[in-house]
mmCIF file of C-alpha atoms in Angstrom:
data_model
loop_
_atom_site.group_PDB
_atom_site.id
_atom_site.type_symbol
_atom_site.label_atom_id
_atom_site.label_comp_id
_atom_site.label_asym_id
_atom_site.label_seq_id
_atom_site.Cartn_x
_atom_site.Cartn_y
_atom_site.Cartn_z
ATOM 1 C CA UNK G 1 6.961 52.600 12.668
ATOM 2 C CA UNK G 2 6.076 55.375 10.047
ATOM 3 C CA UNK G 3 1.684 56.567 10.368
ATOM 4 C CA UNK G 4 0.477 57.811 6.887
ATOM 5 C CA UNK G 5 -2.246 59.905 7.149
ATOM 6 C CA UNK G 6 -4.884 61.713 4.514
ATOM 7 C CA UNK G 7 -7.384 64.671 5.955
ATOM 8 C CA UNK G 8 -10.366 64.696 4.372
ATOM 9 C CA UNK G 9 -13.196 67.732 4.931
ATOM 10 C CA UNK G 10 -16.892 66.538 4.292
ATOM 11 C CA UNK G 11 -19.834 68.899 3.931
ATOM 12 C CA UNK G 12 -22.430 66.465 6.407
ATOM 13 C CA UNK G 13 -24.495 65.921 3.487
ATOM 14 C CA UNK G 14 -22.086 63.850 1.958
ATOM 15 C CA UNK G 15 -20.794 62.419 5.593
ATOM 16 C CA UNK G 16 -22.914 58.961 5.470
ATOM 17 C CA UNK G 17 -22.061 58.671 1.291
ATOM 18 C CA UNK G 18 -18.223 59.508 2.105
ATOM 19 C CA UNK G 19 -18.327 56.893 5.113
ATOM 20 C CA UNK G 20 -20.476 53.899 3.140
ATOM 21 C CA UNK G 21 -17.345 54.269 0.690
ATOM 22 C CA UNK G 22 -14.650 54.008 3.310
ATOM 23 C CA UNK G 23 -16.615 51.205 4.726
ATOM 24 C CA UNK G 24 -17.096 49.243 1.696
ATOM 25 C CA UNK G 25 -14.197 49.469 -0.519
ATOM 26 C CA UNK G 26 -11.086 47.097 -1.542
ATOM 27 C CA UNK G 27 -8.087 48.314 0.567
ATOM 28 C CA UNK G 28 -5.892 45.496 -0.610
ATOM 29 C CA UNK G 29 -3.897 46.704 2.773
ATOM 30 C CA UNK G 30 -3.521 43.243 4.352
ATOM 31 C CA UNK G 31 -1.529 41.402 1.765
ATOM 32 C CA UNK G 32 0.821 44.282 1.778
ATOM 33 C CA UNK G 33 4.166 43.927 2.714
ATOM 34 C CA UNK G 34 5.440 46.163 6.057
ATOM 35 C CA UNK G 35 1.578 47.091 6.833
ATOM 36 C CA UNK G 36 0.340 46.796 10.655
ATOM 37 C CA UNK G 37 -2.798 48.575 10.853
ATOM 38 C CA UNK G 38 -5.374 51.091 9.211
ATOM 39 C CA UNK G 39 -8.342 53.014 10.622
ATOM 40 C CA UNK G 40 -10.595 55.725 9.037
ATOM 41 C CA UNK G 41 -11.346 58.612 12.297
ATOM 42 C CA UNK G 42 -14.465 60.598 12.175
ATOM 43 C CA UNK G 43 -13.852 63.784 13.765
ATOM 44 C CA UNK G 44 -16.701 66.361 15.197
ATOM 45 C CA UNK G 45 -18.706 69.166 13.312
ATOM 46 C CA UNK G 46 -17.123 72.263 12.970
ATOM 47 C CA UNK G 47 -18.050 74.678 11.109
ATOM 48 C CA UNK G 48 -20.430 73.333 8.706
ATOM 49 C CA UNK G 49 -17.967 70.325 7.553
ATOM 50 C CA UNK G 50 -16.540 67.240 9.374
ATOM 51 C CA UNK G 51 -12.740 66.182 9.479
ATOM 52 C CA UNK G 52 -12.177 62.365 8.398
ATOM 53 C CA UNK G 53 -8.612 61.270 8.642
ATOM 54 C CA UNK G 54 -6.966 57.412 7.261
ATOM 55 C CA UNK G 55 -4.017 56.440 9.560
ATOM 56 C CA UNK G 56 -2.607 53.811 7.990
ATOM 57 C CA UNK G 57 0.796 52.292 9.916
ATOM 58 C CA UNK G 58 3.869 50.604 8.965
ATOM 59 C CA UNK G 59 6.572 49.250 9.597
ATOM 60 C CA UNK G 60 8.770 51.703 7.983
ATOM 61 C CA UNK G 61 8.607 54.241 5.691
ATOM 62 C CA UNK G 62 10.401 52.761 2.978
ATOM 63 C CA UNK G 63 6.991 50.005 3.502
ATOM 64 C CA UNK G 64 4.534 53.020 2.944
ATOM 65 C CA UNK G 65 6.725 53.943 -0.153
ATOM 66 C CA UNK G 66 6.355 50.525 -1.922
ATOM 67 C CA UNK G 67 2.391 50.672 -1.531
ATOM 68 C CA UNK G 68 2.241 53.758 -3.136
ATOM 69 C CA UNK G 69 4.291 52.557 -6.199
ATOM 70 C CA UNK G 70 2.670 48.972 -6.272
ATOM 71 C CA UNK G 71 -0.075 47.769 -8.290
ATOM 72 C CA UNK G 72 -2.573 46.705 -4.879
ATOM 73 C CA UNK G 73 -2.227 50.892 -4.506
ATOM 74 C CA UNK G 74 -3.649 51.426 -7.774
ATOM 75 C CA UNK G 75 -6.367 48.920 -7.557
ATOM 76 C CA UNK G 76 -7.702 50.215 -4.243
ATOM 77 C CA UNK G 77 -7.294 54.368 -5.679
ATOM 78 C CA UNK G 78 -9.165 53.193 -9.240
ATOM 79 C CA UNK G 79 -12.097 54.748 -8.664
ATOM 80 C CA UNK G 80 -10.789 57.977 -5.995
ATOM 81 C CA UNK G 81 -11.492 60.310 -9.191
ATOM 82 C CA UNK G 82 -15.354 59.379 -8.937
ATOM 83 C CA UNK G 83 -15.058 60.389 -4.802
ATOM 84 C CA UNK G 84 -14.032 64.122 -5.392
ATOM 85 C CA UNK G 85 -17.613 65.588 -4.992
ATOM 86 C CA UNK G 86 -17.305 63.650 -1.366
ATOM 87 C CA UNK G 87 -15.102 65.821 -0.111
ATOM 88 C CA UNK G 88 -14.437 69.285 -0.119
ATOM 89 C CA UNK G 89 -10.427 70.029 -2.050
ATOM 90 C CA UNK G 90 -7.382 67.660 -1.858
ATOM 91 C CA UNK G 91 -6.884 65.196 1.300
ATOM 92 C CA UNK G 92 -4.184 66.692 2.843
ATOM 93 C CA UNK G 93 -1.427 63.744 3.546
ATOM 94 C CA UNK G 94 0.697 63.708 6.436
ATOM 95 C CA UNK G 95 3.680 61.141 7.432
ATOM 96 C CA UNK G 96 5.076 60.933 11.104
ATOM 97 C CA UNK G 97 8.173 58.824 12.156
ATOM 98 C CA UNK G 98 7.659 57.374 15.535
ATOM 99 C CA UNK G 99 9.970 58.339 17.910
ATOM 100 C CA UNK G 100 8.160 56.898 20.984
ATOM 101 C CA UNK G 101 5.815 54.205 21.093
ATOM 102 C CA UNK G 102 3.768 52.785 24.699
ATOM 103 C CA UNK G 103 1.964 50.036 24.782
ATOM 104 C CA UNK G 104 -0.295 48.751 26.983
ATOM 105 C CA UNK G 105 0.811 45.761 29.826
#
């Protein structure tokens, strides 16, 4: 399993805008090849802004790779240029290998 994540910092004025995009945009994940799940976290205030993270998961890495090259990426990032003012800088992406996985019985 390989978990792609992006950080995102939000000012909490732009917290309900950021999540009503999240909520109600295209992923184009499911017909994807290799992927297994996706959620969008919500983290506390801190600070004056509020950590969102994307954990996407897959089977592999080399799965996660071909999304980012293929054309379903492309469609569901066409319009990330218009979210900037959402959030504050560049998400900050981070991929993890698994090297244990439990399961509930």
């Amino acid at each position: 399993m390989y978990l792609a994540m992006n950080r995102f910092t939000v000012l909490p004025e732009n917290a309900a805008a950021f999540e009503e995009l999240w909520l109600n945009r295209e992923s184009h994940l499911k017909e994807t090849e290799g992927f297994v799940s996706f959620h969008m976290l919500k983290g506390s205030e801190e600070e004056g802004t509020i950590l969102y993270a994307s954990h996407t998961i897959w089977e592999s890495e080399a799965h996660f790779r071909a999304w980012t090259t293929s054309d379903a990426f492309r469609a569901a990032h066409a319009r990330a240029g218009q979210t900037r003012k959402l959030h504050e800088g560049a998400p900050r992406f981070e991929g993890f290998q698994t090297i244990q996985q439990i399961e509930a019985v």
